[in-house]
């Protein structure tokens, strides 16, 4: 090992806890080639392999993959090549390629295998500026963490505080060969424009720009951690046991703290990440006095207010065409339009002559002494949210309504059917 580059080797000694194997994201560029070489030179008991993701976005993509395979073989490192298809779908090509790459890498990693990438201080500085230009808050400005969960695995960036010049000098000193991807010089790509045009100008005026911006990212990371800690404390005071937010307690917080609680709530609930407009709208939603079910929707997530609680859920599909099915009750019946499924538990011993239908309006249920009540009143009294009321399945025996989902059950159902019957269960209902 070359003592001149001791900092590169030393950074590779701080392996994340639980790591049993290392997988280098190996594009064949200067940075990842230097990283792979340093791992080869550094004595380790951990198995190392290189993973190359071929996006097929450049004419030379296949040749690059073959070159990476040859280099890995020359260094006696295991090699895996993954072909991916990049689907843009309204995103930038850079973002779509990154998402496709990371999905493929996450699927490829084995148990105890940590992904290691060659991101360095210059990358961190660029990320900080890009996030600032997008109007990001402290978490976005924090840039890339040294260690982060990557699905069930870990993503490790050991060189994040090391300057590009050090890595480039190591590559030249080691007489490495690497691939120069032309997309890295494409001014239509935001990061490439920043790297090729903006950053050189900044360095000409502030030579330590990379280090300073990286330091700012570290400060932002500390601030974000402090904010997250306070948000978690506030969230524990505001969130109910069923995962909803108490709108009154949320409203008692300052606007800034309430917004952070909403962000934290959606994150721990594994929902889509909202932008600042959605967060502000959700906080305002908590004070809504609308009689209907107010809603803030973004990506595949909806946040709705009901009964003084904010509910986060997967975006609901519109209520479709009314349905009606014959059902024997022996197996769960899957319902259309995201209405879940209806089942009887335990399943009946004999086949029943039931019918399951959607609400059409005006339905009534039996209510003592030959009286009847409207289904809408039963649902309101049971505090069923409006988005469930319009999707609840109705179960009939012949022409008699015997169950409204698992919310109401006919008081004399056994006499009507002339057999014992288990509980109706409305499964997979919209959250």
Tab-separated table of N, CA, C and O in Angstrom, residues 147-233:
chain	number	residue	atom	x	y	z
A	147	UNK	N	-23.242	6.517	6.308
A	147	UNK	CA	-23.878	5.211	6.378
A	147	UNK	C	-25.382	5.409	6.378
A	147	UNK	O	-25.890	6.335	7.005
A	148	UNK	N	-26.092	4.553	5.668
A	148	UNK	CA	-27.550	4.652	5.616
A	148	UNK	C	-28.126	3.277	5.333
A	148	UNK	O	-27.491	2.439	4.684
A	149	UNK	N	-29.329	3.062	5.829
A	149	UNK	CA	-30.017	1.820	5.502
A	149	UNK	C	-30.339	1.812	4.008
A	149	UNK	O	-30.680	2.835	3.417
A	150	UNK	N	-30.215	0.643	3.433
A	150	UNK	CA	-30.454	0.455	2.001
A	150	UNK	C	-31.348	-0.766	1.873
A	150	UNK	O	-30.877	-1.870	1.635
A	151	UNK	N	-32.672	-0.532	2.079
A	151	UNK	CA	-33.571	-1.676	2.229
A	151	UNK	C	-33.152	-2.407	3.494
A	151	UNK	O	-32.929	-1.801	4.553
A	152	UNK	N	-32.964	-3.719	3.431
A	152	UNK	CA	-32.488	-4.474	4.606
A	152	UNK	C	-30.969	-4.446	4.749
A	152	UNK	O	-30.417	-5.078	5.652
A	153	UNK	N	-30.292	-3.730	3.878
A	153	UNK	CA	-28.830	-3.715	3.852
A	153	UNK	C	-28.307	-2.352	4.299
A	153	UNK	O	-29.056	-1.473	4.698
A	154	UNK	N	-26.996	-2.178	4.210
A	154	UNK	CA	-26.359	-0.896	4.512
A	154	UNK	C	-25.707	-0.337	3.254
A	154	UNK	O	-25.207	-1.084	2.415
A	155	UNK	N	-25.737	0.983	3.144
A	155	UNK	CA	-25.028	1.701	2.086
A	155	UNK	C	-23.937	2.512	2.768
A	155	UNK	O	-24.215	3.371	3.600
A	156	UNK	N	-22.694	2.252	2.377
A	156	UNK	CA	-21.525	2.857	3.024
A	156	UNK	C	-20.771	3.723	2.014
A	156	UNK	O	-20.464	3.274	0.911
A	157	UNK	N	-20.482	4.976	2.429
A	157	UNK	CA	-19.689	5.898	1.609
A	157	UNK	C	-18.440	6.280	2.406
A	157	UNK	O	-18.384	7.352	3.028
A	158	UNK	N	-17.425	5.445	2.410
A	158	UNK	CA	-16.259	5.683	3.282
A	158	UNK	C	-15.442	6.904	2.906
A	158	UNK	O	-14.743	7.473	3.753
A	159	UNK	N	-15.479	7.348	1.636
A	159	UNK	CA	-14.639	8.452	1.186
A	159	UNK	C	-15.376	9.786	1.140
A	159	UNK	O	-14.927	10.724	0.482
A	160	UNK	N	-16.473	9.892	1.833
A	160	UNK	CA	-17.319	11.073	1.712
A	160	UNK	C	-16.609	12.350	2.152
A	160	UNK	O	-16.943	13.442	1.680
A	161	UNK	N	-15.639	12.269	3.033
A	161	UNK	CA	-14.936	13.459	3.509
A	161	UNK	C	-13.571	13.631	2.835
A	161	UNK	O	-12.791	14.512	3.222
A	162	UNK	N	-13.279	12.807	1.859
A	162	UNK	CA	-11.992	12.872	1.164
A	162	UNK	C	-12.154	13.640	-0.146
A	162	UNK	O	-13.125	13.469	-0.876
A	163	UNK	N	-11.195	14.496	-0.429
A	163	UNK	CA	-11.273	15.333	-1.618
A	163	UNK	C	-11.052	14.556	-2.908
A	163	UNK	O	-10.315	13.566	-2.944
A	164	UNK	N	-11.675	15.040	-3.951
A	164	UNK	CA	-11.527	14.406	-5.263
A	164	UNK	C	-10.071	14.386	-5.708
A	164	UNK	O	-9.610	13.415	-6.332
A	165	UNK	N	-9.346	15.448	-5.416
A	165	UNK	CA	-7.954	15.529	-5.864
A	165	UNK	C	-7.128	14.369	-5.317
A	165	UNK	O	-6.252	13.836	-6.012
A	166	UNK	N	-7.378	13.990	-4.074
A	166	UNK	CA	-6.647	12.882	-3.469
A	166	UNK	C	-6.940	11.573	-4.199
A	166	UNK	O	-6.037	10.779	-4.487
A	167	UNK	N	-8.207	11.367	-4.523
A	167	UNK	CA	-8.607	10.134	-5.207
A	167	UNK	C	-8.038	10.110	-6.625
A	167	UNK	O	-7.528	9.077	-7.095
A	168	UNK	N	-8.107	11.248	-7.316
A	168	UNK	CA	-7.576	11.324	-8.683
A	168	UNK	C	-6.066	11.100	-8.690
A	168	UNK	O	-5.519	10.416	-9.580
A	169	UNK	N	-5.384	11.665	-7.694
A	169	UNK	CA	-3.931	11.474	-7.602
A	169	UNK	C	-3.596	10.009	-7.363
A	169	UNK	O	-2.636	9.466	-7.937
A	170	UNK	N	-4.397	9.359	-6.518
A	170	UNK	CA	-4.191	7.930	-6.252
A	170	UNK	C	-4.382	7.115	-7.534
A	170	UNK	O	-3.597	6.198	-7.830
A	171	UNK	N	-5.412	7.447	-8.311
A	171	UNK	CA	-5.682	6.723	-9.553
A	171	UNK	C	-4.536	6.879	-10.546
A	171	UNK	O	-4.116	5.914	-11.205
A	172	UNK	N	-4.013	8.112	-10.645
A	172	UNK	CA	-2.897	8.334	-11.576
A	172	UNK	C	-1.621	7.641	-11.091
A	172	UNK	O	-0.907	7.018	-11.876
A	173	UNK	N	-1.359	7.736	-9.797
A	173	UNK	CA	-0.165	7.113	-9.235
A	173	UNK	C	-0.204	5.594	-9.412
A	173	UNK	O	0.831	4.949	-9.652
A	174	UNK	N	-1.410	5.034	-9.311
A	174	UNK	CA	-1.581	3.584	-9.463
A	174	UNK	C	-1.688	3.168	-10.926
A	174	UNK	O	-1.862	1.980	-11.214
A	175	UNK	N	-1.631	4.146	-11.836
A	175	UNK	CA	-1.716	3.899	-13.277
A	175	UNK	C	-2.985	3.111	-13.638
A	175	UNK	O	-2.958	2.153	-14.395
A	176	UNK	N	-4.080	3.553	-13.066
A	176	UNK	CA	-5.364	2.898	-13.326
A	176	UNK	C	-5.946	3.361	-14.660
A	176	UNK	O	-5.682	4.471	-15.127
A	177	UNK	N	-6.740	2.513	-15.235
A	177	UNK	CA	-7.519	2.844	-16.424
A	177	UNK	C	-8.984	2.955	-16.026
A	177	UNK	O	-9.491	2.105	-15.281
A	178	UNK	N	-9.648	3.954	-16.519
A	178	UNK	CA	-11.055	4.123	-16.166
A	178	UNK	C	-11.849	4.617	-17.362
A	178	UNK	O	-11.306	5.064	-18.361
A	179	UNK	N	-13.171	4.539	-17.202
A	179	UNK	CA	-14.108	4.936	-18.255
A	179	UNK	C	-14.531	6.380	-18.031
A	179	UNK	O	-14.823	6.776	-16.891
A	180	UNK	N	-14.584	7.151	-19.098
A	180	UNK	CA	-15.080	8.528	-19.025
A	180	UNK	C	-16.456	8.564	-19.689
A	180	UNK	O	-16.565	8.573	-20.920
A	181	UNK	N	-17.491	8.548	-18.872
A	181	UNK	CA	-18.861	8.567	-19.375
A	181	UNK	C	-19.178	9.962	-19.910
A	181	UNK	O	-19.108	10.948	-19.165
A	182	UNK	N	-19.532	10.093	-21.190
A	182	UNK	CA	-19.813	11.432	-21.754
A	182	UNK	C	-20.974	12.150	-21.071
A	182	UNK	O	-21.051	13.380	-21.127
A	183	UNK	N	-21.856	11.414	-20.412
A	183	UNK	CA	-22.975	12.073	-19.717
A	183	UNK	C	-22.470	12.941	-18.574
A	183	UNK	O	-23.164	13.877	-18.145
A	184	UNK	N	-21.252	12.649	-18.082
A	184	UNK	CA	-20.688	13.476	-17.017
A	184	UNK	C	-20.319	14.872	-17.503
A	184	UNK	O	-20.018	15.751	-16.694
A	185	UNK	N	-20.335	15.075	-18.809
A	185	UNK	CA	-19.998	16.383	-19.384
A	185	UNK	C	-21.192	16.995	-20.124
A	185	UNK	O	-21.019	18.002	-20.828
A	186	UNK	N	-22.369	16.407	-19.953
A	186	UNK	CA	-23.565	16.872	-20.647
A	186	UNK	C	-24.180	18.045	-19.887
A	186	UNK	O	-24.685	17.857	-18.775
A	187	UNK	N	-24.176	19.258	-20.440
A	187	UNK	CA	-24.709	20.414	-19.709
A	187	UNK	C	-26.217	20.362	-19.495
A	187	UNK	O	-26.749	21.148	-18.705
A	188	UNK	N	-26.894	19.469	-20.186
A	188	UNK	CA	-28.337	19.340	-19.981
A	188	UNK	C	-28.669	18.573	-18.696
A	188	UNK	O	-29.819	18.565	-18.257
A	189	UNK	N	-27.678	17.911	-18.125
A	189	UNK	CA	-27.857	17.207	-16.857
A	189	UNK	C	-27.429	18.148	-15.732
A	189	UNK	O	-26.312	18.677	-15.745
A	190	UNK	N	-28.303	18.376	-14.781
A	190	UNK	CA	-28.081	19.398	-13.755
A	190	UNK	C	-26.751	19.219	-13.032
A	190	UNK	O	-25.973	20.173	-12.892
A	191	UNK	N	-26.464	18.009	-12.578
A	191	UNK	CA	-25.225	17.791	-11.827
A	191	UNK	C	-24.007	18.016	-12.724
A	191	UNK	O	-23.001	18.582	-12.289
A	192	UNK	N	-24.087	17.573	-13.967
A	192	UNK	CA	-22.970	17.762	-14.884
A	192	UNK	C	-22.730	19.246	-15.170
A	192	UNK	O	-21.578	19.705	-15.222
A	193	UNK	N	-23.812	20.003	-15.348
A	193	UNK	CA	-23.672	21.448	-15.556
A	193	UNK	C	-23.018	22.108	-14.353
A	193	UNK	O	-22.109	22.946	-14.487
A	194	UNK	N	-23.451	21.702	-13.181
A	194	UNK	CA	-22.875	22.258	-11.955
A	194	UNK	C	-21.383	21.911	-11.859
A	194	UNK	O	-20.546	22.768	-11.556
A	195	UNK	N	-21.067	20.654	-12.141
A	195	UNK	CA	-19.685	20.182	-12.025
A	195	UNK	C	-18.765	20.842	-13.054
A	195	UNK	O	-17.634	21.226	-12.741
A	196	UNK	N	-19.243	20.959	-14.289
A	196	UNK	CA	-18.384	21.438	-15.380
A	196	UNK	C	-18.332	22.958	-15.495
A	196	UNK	O	-17.309	23.510	-15.919
A	197	UNK	N	-19.420	23.630	-15.104
A	197	UNK	CA	-19.508	25.077	-15.352
A	197	UNK	C	-19.476	25.907	-14.069
A	197	UNK	O	-18.718	26.879	-13.963
A	198	UNK	N	-20.304	25.532	-13.104
A	198	UNK	CA	-20.461	26.358	-11.902
A	198	UNK	C	-19.328	26.156	-10.903
A	198	UNK	O	-18.711	27.120	-10.430
A	199	UNK	N	-19.042	24.881	-10.566
A	199	UNK	CA	-18.048	24.611	-9.532
A	199	UNK	C	-16.652	25.154	-9.872
A	199	UNK	O	-15.968	25.702	-8.992
A	200	UNK	N	-16.185	25.055	-11.119
A	200	UNK	CA	-14.871	25.646	-11.419
A	200	UNK	C	-14.819	27.152	-11.143
A	200	UNK	O	-13.796	27.682	-10.682
A	201	UNK	N	-15.924	27.846	-11.425
A	201	UNK	CA	-15.989	29.272	-11.147
A	201	UNK	C	-15.931	29.542	-9.644
A	201	UNK	O	-15.241	30.457	-9.175
A	202	UNK	N	-16.643	28.726	-8.878
A	202	UNK	CA	-16.626	28.892	-7.423
A	202	UNK	C	-15.224	28.633	-6.868
A	202	UNK	O	-14.738	29.366	-5.997
A	203	UNK	N	-14.577	27.615	-7.381
A	203	UNK	CA	-13.233	27.287	-6.874
A	203	UNK	C	-12.207	28.349	-7.262
A	203	UNK	O	-11.234	28.563	-6.535
A	204	UNK	N	-12.426	28.987	-8.405
A	204	UNK	CA	-11.485	30.037	-8.796
A	204	UNK	C	-11.556	31.220	-7.832
A	204	UNK	O	-10.569	31.940	-7.636
A	205	UNK	N	-12.721	31.425	-7.229
A	205	UNK	CA	-12.888	32.517	-6.250
A	205	UNK	C	-12.682	32.029	-4.825
A	205	UNK	O	-12.105	32.719	-3.996
A	206	UNK	N	-13.165	30.812	-4.534
A	206	UNK	CA	-13.028	30.216	-3.203
A	206	UNK	C	-12.386	28.832	-3.369
A	206	UNK	O	-13.098	27.838	-3.553
A	207	UNK	N	-11.096	28.729	-3.312
A	207	UNK	CA	-10.407	27.457	-3.573
A	207	UNK	C	-10.861	26.305	-2.681
A	207	UNK	O	-10.774	25.149	-3.097
A	208	UNK	N	-11.332	26.619	-1.494
A	208	UNK	CA	-11.773	25.575	-0.572
A	208	UNK	C	-13.285	25.338	-0.655
A	208	UNK	O	-13.893	24.837	0.283
A	209	UNK	N	-13.898	25.695	-1.768
A	209	UNK	CA	-15.367	25.613	-1.887
A	209	UNK	C	-15.882	24.209	-1.595
A	209	UNK	O	-16.886	24.044	-0.900
A	210	UNK	N	-15.219	23.186	-2.132
A	210	UNK	CA	-15.689	21.813	-1.908
A	210	UNK	C	-15.731	21.484	-0.427
A	210	UNK	O	-16.733	20.951	0.092
A	211	UNK	N	-14.644	21.803	0.274
A	211	UNK	CA	-14.568	21.495	1.705
A	211	UNK	C	-15.595	22.294	2.502
A	211	UNK	O	-16.239	21.757	3.406
A	212	UNK	N	-15.740	23.566	2.156
A	212	UNK	CA	-16.662	24.428	2.898
A	212	UNK	C	-18.106	23.973	2.704
A	212	UNK	O	-18.895	23.906	3.661
A	213	UNK	N	-18.468	23.672	1.467
A	213	UNK	CA	-19.839	23.234	1.197
A	213	UNK	C	-20.110	21.882	1.848
A	213	UNK	O	-21.211	21.634	2.362
A	214	UNK	N	-19.127	21.002	1.838
A	214	UNK	CA	-19.287	19.713	2.516
A	214	UNK	C	-19.471	19.916	4.011
A	214	UNK	O	-20.257	19.216	4.658
A	215	UNK	N	-18.725	20.899	4.566
A	215	UNK	CA	-18.869	21.195	5.989
A	215	UNK	C	-20.279	21.733	6.284
A	215	UNK	O	-20.888	21.399	7.300
A	216	UNK	N	-20.790	22.561	5.383
A	216	UNK	CA	-22.153	23.067	5.555
A	216	UNK	C	-23.157	21.919	5.537
A	216	UNK	O	-24.127	21.926	6.288
A	217	UNK	N	-22.917	20.937	4.671
A	217	UNK	CA	-23.793	19.761	4.637
A	217	UNK	C	-23.754	19.026	5.973
A	217	UNK	O	-24.786	18.558	6.479
A	218	UNK	N	-22.552	18.940	6.564
A	218	UNK	CA	-22.432	18.281	7.871
A	218	UNK	C	-23.198	19.052	8.938
A	218	UNK	O	-23.865	18.461	9.801
A	219	UNK	N	-23.115	20.400	8.902
A	219	UNK	CA	-23.872	21.216	9.859
A	219	UNK	C	-25.379	21.000	9.657
A	219	UNK	O	-26.143	20.893	10.634
A	220	UNK	N	-25.793	20.952	8.409
A	220	UNK	CA	-27.212	20.725	8.121
A	220	UNK	C	-27.653	19.361	8.641
A	220	UNK	O	-28.772	19.199	9.137
A	221	UNK	N	-26.758	18.382	8.530
A	221	UNK	CA	-27.075	17.042	9.028
A	221	UNK	C	-27.288	17.060	10.536
A	221	UNK	O	-28.228	16.435	11.055
A	222	UNK	N	-26.441	17.777	11.258
A	222	UNK	CA	-26.606	17.893	12.711
A	222	UNK	C	-27.916	18.585	13.054
A	222	UNK	O	-28.635	18.161	13.966
A	223	UNK	N	-28.212	19.650	12.321
A	223	UNK	CA	-29.463	20.373	12.565
A	223	UNK	C	-30.664	19.480	12.273
A	223	UNK	O	-31.650	19.473	13.032
A	224	UNK	N	-30.590	18.730	11.170
A	224	UNK	CA	-31.696	17.838	10.814
A	224	UNK	C	-31.903	16.772	11.876
A	224	UNK	O	-33.052	16.419	12.208
A	225	UNK	N	-30.806	16.259	12.437
A	225	UNK	CA	-30.920	15.250	13.498
A	225	UNK	C	-31.608	15.842	14.721
A	225	UNK	O	-32.476	15.201	15.338
A	226	UNK	N	-31.236	17.071	15.087
A	226	UNK	CA	-31.873	17.721	16.230
A	226	UNK	C	-33.357	17.959	15.970
A	226	UNK	O	-34.208	17.744	16.843
A	227	UNK	N	-33.675	18.403	14.754
A	227	UNK	CA	-35.076	18.635	14.382
A	227	UNK	C	-35.863	17.325	14.429
A	227	UNK	O	-36.991	17.278	14.933
A	228	UNK	N	-35.274	16.261	13.887
A	228	UNK	CA	-35.941	14.952	13.895
A	228	UNK	C	-36.193	14.468	15.314
A	228	UNK	O	-37.230	13.855	15.605
A	229	UNK	N	-35.237	14.716	16.207
A	229	UNK	CA	-35.400	14.293	17.600
A	229	UNK	C	-36.574	15.005	18.248
A	229	UNK	O	-37.419	14.379	18.914
A	230	UNK	N	-36.655	16.327	18.064
A	230	UNK	CA	-37.782	17.085	18.624
A	230	UNK	C	-39.093	16.660	17.962
A	230	UNK	O	-40.123	16.523	18.640
A	231	UNK	N	-39.053	16.435	16.653
A	231	UNK	CA	-40.267	16.026	15.939
A	231	UNK	C	-40.768	14.686	16.467
A	231	UNK	O	-41.980	14.469	16.579
A	232	UNK	N	-39.863	13.766	16.778
A	232	UNK	CA	-40.275	12.467	17.306
A	232	UNK	C	-40.924	12.625	18.679
A	232	UNK	O	-41.928	11.973	18.983
A	233	UNK	N	-40.373	13.511	19.512
A	233	UNK	CA	-40.971	13.770	20.832
A	233	UNK	C	-42.373	14.333	20.658
A	233	UNK	O	-43.327	13.897	21.314
